[in-house]
PDB file of C-alpha atoms in Angstrom:
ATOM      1  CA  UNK A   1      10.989 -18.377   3.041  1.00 54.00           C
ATOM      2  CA  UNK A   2      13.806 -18.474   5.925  1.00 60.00           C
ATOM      3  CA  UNK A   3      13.153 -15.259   7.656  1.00 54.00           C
ATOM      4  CA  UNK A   4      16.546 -15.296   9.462  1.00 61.00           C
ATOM      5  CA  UNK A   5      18.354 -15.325   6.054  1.00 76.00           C
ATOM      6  CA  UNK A   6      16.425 -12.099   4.851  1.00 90.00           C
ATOM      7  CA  UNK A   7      18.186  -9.360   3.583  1.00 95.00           C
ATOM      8  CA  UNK A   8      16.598  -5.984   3.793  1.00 96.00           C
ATOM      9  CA  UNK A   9      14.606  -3.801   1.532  1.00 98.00           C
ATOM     10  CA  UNK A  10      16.771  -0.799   1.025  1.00 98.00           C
ATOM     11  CA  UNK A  11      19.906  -3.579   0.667  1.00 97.00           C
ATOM     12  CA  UNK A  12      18.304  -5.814  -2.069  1.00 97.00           C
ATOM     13  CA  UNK A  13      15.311  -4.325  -3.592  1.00 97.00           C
ATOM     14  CA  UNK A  14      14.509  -7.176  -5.364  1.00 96.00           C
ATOM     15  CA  UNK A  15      11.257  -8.233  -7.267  1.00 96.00           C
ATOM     16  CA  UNK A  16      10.562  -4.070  -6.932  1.00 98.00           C
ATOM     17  CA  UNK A  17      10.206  -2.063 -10.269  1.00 98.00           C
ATOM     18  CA  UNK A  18      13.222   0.160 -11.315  1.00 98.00           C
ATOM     19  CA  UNK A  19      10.701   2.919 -10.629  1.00 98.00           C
ATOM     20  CA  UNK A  20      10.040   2.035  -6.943  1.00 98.00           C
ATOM     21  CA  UNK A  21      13.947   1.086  -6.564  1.00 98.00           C
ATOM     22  CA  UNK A  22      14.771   5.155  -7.511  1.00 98.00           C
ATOM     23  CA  UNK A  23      12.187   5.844  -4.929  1.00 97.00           C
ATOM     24  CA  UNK A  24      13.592   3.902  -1.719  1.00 98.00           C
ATOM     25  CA  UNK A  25      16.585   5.468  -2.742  1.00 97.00           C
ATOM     26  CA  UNK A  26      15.594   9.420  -2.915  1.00 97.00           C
ATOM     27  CA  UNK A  27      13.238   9.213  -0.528  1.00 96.00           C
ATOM     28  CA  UNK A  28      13.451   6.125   1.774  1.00 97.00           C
ATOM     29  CA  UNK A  29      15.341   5.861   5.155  1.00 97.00           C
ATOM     30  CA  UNK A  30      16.263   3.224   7.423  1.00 96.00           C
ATOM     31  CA  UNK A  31      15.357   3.751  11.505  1.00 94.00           C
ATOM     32  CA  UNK A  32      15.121   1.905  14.417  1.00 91.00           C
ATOM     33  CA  UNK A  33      12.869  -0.989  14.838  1.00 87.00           C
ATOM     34  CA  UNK A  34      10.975  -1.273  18.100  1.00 78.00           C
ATOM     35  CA  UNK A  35       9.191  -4.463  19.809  1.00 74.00           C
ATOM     36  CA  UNK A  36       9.054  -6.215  22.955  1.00 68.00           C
ATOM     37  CA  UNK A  37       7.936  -9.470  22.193  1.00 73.00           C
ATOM     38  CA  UNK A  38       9.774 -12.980  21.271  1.00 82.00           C
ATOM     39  CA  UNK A  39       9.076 -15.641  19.154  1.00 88.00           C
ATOM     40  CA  UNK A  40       7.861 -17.718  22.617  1.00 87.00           C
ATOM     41  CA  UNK A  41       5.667 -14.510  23.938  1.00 88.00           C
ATOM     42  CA  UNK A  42       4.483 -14.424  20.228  1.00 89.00           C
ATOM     43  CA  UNK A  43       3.248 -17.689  20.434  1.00 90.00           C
ATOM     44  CA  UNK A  44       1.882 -18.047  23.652  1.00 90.00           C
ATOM     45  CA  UNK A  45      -0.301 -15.529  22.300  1.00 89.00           C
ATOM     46  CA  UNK A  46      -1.317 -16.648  19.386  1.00 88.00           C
ATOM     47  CA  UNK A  47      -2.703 -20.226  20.867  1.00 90.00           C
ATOM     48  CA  UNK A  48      -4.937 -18.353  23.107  1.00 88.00           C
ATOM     49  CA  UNK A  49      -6.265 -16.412  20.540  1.00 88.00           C
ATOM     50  CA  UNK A  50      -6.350 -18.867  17.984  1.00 90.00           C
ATOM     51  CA  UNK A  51      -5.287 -22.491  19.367  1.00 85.00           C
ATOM     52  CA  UNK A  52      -2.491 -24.561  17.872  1.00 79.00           C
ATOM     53  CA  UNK A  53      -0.150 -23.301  15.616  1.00 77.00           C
ATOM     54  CA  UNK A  54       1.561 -19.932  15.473  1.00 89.00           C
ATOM     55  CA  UNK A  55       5.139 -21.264  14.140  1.00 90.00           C
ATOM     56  CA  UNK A  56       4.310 -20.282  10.161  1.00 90.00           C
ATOM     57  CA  UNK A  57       3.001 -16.621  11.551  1.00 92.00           C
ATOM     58  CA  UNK A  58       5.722 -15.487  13.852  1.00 91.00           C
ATOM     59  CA  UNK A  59       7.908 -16.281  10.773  1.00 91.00           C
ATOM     60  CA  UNK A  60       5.673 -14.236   8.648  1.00 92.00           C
ATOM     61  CA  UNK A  61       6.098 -11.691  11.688  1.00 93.00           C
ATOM     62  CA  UNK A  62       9.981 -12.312  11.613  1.00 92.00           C
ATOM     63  CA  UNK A  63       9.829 -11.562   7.977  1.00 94.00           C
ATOM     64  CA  UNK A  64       8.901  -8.785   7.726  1.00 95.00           C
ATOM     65  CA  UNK A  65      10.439  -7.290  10.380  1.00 94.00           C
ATOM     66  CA  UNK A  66      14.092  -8.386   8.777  1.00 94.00           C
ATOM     67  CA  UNK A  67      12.410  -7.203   5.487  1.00 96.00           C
ATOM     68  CA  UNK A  68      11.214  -4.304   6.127  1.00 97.00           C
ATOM     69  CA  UNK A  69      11.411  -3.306   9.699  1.00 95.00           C
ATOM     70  CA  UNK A  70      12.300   0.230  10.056  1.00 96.00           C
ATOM     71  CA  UNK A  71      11.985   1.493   6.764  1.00 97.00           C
ATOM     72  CA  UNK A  72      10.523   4.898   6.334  1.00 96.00           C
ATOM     73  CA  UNK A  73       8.879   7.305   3.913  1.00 95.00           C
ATOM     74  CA  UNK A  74       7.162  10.146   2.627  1.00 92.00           C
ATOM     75  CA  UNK A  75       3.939   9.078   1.240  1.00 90.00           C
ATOM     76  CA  UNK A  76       1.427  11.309  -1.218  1.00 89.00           C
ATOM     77  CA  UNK A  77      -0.776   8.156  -1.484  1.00 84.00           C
ATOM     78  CA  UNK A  78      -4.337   9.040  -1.098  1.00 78.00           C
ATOM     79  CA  UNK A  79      -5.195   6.506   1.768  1.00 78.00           C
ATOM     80  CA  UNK A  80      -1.664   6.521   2.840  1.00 78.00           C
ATOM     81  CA  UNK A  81      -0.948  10.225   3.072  1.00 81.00           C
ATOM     82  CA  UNK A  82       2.145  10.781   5.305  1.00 83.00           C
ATOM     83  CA  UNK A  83       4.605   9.031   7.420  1.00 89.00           C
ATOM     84  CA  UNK A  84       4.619   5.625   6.506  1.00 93.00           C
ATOM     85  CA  UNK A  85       7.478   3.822   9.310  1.00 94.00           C
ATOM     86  CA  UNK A  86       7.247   0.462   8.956  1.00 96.00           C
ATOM     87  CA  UNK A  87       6.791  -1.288  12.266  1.00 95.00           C
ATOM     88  CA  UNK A  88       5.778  -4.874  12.544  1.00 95.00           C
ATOM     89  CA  UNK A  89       3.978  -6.656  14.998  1.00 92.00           C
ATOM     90  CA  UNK A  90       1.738  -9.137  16.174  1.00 91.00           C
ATOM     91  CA  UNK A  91      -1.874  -8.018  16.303  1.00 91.00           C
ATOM     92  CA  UNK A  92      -3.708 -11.465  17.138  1.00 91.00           C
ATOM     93  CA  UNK A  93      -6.903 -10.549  18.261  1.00 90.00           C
ATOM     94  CA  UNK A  94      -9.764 -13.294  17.842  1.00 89.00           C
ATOM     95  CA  UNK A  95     -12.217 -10.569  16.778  1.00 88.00           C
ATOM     96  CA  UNK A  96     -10.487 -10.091  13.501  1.00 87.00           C
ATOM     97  CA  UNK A  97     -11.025 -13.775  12.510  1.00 89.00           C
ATOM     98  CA  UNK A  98      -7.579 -14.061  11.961  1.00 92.00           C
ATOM     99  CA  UNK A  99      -4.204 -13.496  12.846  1.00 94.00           C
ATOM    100  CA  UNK A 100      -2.418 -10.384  11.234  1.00 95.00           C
ATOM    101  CA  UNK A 101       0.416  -8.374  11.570  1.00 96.00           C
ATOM    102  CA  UNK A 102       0.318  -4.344  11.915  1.00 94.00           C
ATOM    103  CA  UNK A 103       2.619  -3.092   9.504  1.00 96.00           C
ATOM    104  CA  UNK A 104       3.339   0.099   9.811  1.00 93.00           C
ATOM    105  CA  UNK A 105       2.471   2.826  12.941  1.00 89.00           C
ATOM    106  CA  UNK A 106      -0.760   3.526  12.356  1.00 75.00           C
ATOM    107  CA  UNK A 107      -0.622   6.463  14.598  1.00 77.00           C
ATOM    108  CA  UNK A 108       1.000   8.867  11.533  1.00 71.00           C
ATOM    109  CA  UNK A 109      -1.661   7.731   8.523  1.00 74.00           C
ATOM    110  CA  UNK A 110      -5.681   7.366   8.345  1.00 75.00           C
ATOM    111  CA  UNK A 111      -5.914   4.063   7.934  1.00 85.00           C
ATOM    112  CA  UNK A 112      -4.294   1.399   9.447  1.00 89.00           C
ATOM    113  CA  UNK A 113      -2.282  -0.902   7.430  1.00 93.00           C
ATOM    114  CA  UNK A 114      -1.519  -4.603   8.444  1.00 96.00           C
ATOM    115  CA  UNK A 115      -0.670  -8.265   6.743  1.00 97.00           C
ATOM    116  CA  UNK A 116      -3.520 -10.536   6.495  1.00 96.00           C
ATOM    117  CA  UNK A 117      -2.185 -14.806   6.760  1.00 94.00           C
ATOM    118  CA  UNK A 118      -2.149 -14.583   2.404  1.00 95.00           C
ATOM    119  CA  UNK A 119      -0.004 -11.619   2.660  1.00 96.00           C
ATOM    120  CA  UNK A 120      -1.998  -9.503   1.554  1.00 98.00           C
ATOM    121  CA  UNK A 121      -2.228  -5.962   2.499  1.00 97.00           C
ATOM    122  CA  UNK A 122      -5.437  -5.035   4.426  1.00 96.00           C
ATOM    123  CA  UNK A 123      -6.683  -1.117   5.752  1.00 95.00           C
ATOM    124  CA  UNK A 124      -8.199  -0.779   8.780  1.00 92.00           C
ATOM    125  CA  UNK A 125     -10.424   2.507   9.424  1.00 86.00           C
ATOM    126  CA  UNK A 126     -13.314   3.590  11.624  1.00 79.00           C
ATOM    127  CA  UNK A 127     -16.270   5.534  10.888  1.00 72.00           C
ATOM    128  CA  UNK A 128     -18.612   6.456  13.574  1.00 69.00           C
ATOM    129  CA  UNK A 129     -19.505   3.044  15.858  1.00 73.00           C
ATOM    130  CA  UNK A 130     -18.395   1.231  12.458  1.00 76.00           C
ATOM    131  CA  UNK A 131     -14.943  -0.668  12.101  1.00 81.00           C
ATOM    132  CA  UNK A 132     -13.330  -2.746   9.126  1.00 89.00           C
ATOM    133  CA  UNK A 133     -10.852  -3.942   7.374  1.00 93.00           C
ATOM    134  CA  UNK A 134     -10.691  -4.073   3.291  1.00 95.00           C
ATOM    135  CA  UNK A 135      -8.249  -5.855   1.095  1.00 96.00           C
ATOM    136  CA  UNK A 136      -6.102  -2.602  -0.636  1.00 96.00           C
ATOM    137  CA  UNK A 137      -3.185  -4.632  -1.989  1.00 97.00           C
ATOM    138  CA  UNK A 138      -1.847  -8.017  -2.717  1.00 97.00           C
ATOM    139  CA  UNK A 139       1.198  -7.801  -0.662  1.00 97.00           C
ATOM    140  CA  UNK A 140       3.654  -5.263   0.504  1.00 98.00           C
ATOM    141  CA  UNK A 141       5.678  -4.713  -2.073  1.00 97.00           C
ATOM    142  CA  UNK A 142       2.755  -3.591  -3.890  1.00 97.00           C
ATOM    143  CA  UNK A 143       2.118  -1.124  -1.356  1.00 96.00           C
ATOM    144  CA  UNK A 144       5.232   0.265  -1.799  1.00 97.00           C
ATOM    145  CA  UNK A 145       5.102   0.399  -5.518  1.00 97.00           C
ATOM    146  CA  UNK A 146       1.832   2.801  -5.136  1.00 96.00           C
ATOM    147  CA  UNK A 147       3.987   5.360  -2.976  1.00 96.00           C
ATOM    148  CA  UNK A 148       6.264   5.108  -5.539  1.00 97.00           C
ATOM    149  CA  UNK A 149       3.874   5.978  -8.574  1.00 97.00           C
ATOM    150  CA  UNK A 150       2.450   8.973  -6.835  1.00 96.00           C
ATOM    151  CA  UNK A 151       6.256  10.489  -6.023  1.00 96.00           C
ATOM    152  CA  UNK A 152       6.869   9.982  -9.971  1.00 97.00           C
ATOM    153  CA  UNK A 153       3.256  11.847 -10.227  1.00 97.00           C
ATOM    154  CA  UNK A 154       5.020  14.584  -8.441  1.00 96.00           C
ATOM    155  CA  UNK A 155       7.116  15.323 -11.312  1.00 97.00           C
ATOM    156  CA  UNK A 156       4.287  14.958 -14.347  1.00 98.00           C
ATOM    157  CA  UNK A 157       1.147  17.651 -15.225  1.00 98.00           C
ATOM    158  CA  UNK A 158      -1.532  17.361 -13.344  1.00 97.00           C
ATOM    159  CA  UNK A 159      -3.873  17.655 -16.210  1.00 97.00           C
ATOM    160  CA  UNK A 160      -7.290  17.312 -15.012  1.00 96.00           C
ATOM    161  CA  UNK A 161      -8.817  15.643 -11.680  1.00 96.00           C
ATOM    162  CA  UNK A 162     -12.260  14.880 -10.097  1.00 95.00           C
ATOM    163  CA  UNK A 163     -14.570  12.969  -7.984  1.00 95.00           C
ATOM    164  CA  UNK A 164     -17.454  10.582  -7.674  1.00 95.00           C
ATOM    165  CA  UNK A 165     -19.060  12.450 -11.086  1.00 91.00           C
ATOM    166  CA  UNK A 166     -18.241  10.916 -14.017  1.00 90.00           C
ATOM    167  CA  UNK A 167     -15.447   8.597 -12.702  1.00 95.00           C
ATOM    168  CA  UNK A 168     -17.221   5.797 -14.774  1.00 94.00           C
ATOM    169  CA  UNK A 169     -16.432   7.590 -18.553  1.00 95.00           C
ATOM    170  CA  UNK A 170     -12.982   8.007 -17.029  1.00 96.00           C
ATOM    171  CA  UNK A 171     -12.239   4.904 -15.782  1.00 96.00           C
ATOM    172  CA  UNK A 172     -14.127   3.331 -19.255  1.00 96.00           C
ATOM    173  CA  UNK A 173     -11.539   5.709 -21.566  1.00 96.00           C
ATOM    174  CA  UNK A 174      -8.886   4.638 -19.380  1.00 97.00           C
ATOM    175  CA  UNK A 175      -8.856   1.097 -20.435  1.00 96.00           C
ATOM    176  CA  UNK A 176      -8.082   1.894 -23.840  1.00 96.00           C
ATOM    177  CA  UNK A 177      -4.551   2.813 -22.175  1.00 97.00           C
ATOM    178  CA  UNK A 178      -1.775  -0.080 -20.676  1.00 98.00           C
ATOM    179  CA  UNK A 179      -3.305  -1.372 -17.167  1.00 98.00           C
ATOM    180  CA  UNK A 180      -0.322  -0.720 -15.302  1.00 98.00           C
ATOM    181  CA  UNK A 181      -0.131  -4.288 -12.183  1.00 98.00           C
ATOM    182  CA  UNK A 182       2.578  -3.475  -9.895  1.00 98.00           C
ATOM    183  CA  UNK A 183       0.691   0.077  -7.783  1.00 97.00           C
ATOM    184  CA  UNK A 184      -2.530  -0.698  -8.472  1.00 98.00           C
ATOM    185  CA  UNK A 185      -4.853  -2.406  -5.603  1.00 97.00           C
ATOM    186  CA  UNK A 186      -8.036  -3.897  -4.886  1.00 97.00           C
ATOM    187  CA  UNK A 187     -10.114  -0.749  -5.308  1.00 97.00           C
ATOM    188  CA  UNK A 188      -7.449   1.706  -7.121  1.00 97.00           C
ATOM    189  CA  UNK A 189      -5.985   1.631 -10.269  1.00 98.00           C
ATOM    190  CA  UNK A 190      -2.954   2.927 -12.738  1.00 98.00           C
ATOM    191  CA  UNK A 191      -3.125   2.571 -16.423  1.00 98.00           C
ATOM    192  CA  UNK A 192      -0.113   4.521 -18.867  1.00 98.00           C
ATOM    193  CA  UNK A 193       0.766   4.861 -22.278  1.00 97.00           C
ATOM    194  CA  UNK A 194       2.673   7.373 -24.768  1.00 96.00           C
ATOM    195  CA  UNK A 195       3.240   9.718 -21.432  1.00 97.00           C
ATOM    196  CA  UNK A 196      -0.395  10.154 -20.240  1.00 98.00           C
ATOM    197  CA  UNK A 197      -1.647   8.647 -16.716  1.00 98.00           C
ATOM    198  CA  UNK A 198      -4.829   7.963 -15.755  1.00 98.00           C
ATOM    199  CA  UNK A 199      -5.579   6.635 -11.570  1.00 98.00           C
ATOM    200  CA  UNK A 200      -8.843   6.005 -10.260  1.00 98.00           C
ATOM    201  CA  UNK A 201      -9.013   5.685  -6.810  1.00 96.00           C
ATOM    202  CA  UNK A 202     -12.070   3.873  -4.282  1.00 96.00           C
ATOM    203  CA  UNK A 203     -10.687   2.652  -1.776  1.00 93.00           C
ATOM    204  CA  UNK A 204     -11.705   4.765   1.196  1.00 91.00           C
ATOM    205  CA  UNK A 205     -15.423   5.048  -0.330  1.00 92.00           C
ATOM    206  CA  UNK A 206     -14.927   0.954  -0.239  1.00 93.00           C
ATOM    207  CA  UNK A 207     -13.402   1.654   3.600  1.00 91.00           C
ATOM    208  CA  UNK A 208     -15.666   3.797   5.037  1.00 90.00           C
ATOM    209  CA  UNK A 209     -19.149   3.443   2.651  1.00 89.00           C
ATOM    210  CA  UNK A 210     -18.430   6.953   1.431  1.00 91.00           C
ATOM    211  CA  UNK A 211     -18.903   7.317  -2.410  1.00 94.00           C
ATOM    212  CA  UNK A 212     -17.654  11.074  -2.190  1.00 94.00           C
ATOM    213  CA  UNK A 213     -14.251  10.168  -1.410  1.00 93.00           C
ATOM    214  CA  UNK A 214     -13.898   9.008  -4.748  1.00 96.00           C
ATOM    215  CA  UNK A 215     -11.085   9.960  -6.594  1.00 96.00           C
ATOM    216  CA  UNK A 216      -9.182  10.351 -10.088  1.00 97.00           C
ATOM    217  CA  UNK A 217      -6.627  11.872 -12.098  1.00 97.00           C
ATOM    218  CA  UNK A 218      -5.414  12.696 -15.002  1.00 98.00           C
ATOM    219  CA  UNK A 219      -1.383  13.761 -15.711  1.00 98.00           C
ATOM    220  CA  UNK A 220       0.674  14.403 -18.847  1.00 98.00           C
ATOM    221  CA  UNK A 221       4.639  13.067 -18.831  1.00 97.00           C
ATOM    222  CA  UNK A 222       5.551  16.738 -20.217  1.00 97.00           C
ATOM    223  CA  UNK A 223       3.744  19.767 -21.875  1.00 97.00           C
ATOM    224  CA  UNK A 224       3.849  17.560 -25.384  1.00 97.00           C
ATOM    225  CA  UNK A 225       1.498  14.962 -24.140  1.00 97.00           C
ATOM    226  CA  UNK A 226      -0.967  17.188 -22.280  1.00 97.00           C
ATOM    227  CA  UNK A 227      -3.537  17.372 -25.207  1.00 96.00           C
ATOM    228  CA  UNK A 228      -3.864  13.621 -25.612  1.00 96.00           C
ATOM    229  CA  UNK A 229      -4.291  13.526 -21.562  1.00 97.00           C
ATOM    230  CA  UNK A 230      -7.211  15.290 -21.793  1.00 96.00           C
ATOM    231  CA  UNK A 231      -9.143  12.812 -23.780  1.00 95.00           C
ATOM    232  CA  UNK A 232      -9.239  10.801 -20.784  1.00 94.00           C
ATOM    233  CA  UNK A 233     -10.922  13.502 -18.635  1.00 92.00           C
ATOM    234  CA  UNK A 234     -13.849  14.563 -17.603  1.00 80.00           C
ATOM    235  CA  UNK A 235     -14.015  18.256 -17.949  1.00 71.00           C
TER     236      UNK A 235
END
């Protein structure tokens, strides 16, 4: 990885799926990118809070803001609901364990969203004196592939949806569909076939211990597959 050789997203979507390439391009923008700190400030900070080191993360760091810095959206994504600007920077406080990078502002979504050393994707929330952060995603472009899935959603039948009550029996007939990689994470998940989607989502009762935030759907491509997208429901 040379981040200074990085070209970015909206440029050369590449390793993205043709469906989250049509999305950047309807509904992505590219802004201004905002930080005050340099590579030295960076890593002055980082041996305080973590000792030696620091060179591999504030290329991480540099990465993604070249990658990705900037970028902008409309998100429908249940966790992610909202603005999602892209805004990288260092968040190296020892209390976390270990050094990550915000991703996006957190000020315009629920959750906060940052980039864990593996780069994985990891949501930060609060719920009463109680704070965490949970693996959602196994990097960013997968992140980005979820938005994506729920714009296409957009467009589809809504055919039947639910909560915590009987998510098991849908999540069981779901698996006799295609598991669908690229927008699902660590605690939600896509599956497709023959026009009929199913998503099961957990991740905020996984955030904030709350099994009634649990959430699925059913949706048909078009009015000829609604009838076989109701076997897959709980009604």
């Amino acid at each position: 990885m040379n981040p200074f050789l990085t070209p970015f997203i909206l440029e050369d979507p590449a390793g993205l799926t043709e469906r989250a390439k049509i999305f950047l391009s309807r509904r992505a923008r590219r802004g201004a990118i905002a930080w005050s700190d340099d590579r030295e400030e960076v890593l002055a900070e980082y041996i305080e809070s973590f000792g030696e080191g620091g060179v591999e993360f504030w290329e991480r760091l540099h990465f993604l803001r070249m990658r990705y810095g900037g970028l902008s959206y409309e998100s429908a994504g249940w966790a992610s609901e909202g603005t999602v600007n892209f805004q990288p920077f260092a968040e190296l406080d020892p209390d976390d364990g270990v050094p990550m990078v915000s991703l996006v502002d957190s000020s315009l979504l629920p959750v906060g969203v940052f980039v864990a050393p593996d780069d994985s994707i990891h949501y930060f929330g609060e719920h009463g004196n109680d704070s965490r952060f949970l693996k959602a995603f196994n990097n960013v472009n997968s992140l980005i592939e979820s938005a994506a899935m729920y714009w296409e959603c957009e467009s589809w039948i809504s055919v039947a949806t639910g909560g915590p009550e009987g998510v098991a029996d849908v999540m069981s007939r779901a698996e006799a569909l295609n598991f669908v990689d690229e927008p699902s994470g660590s605690h939600e998940w896509w599956w497709e076939e023959g026009g009929v989607r199913v998503h099961v989502w957990r991740t905020c009762a996984e955030l904030f211990n709350d099994e009634s935030t649990i959430r699925w759907n059913v949706w048909a491509r078009d009015r000829g597959q609604v009838s076989a997208a109701l076997k897959f429901a709980i009604i």
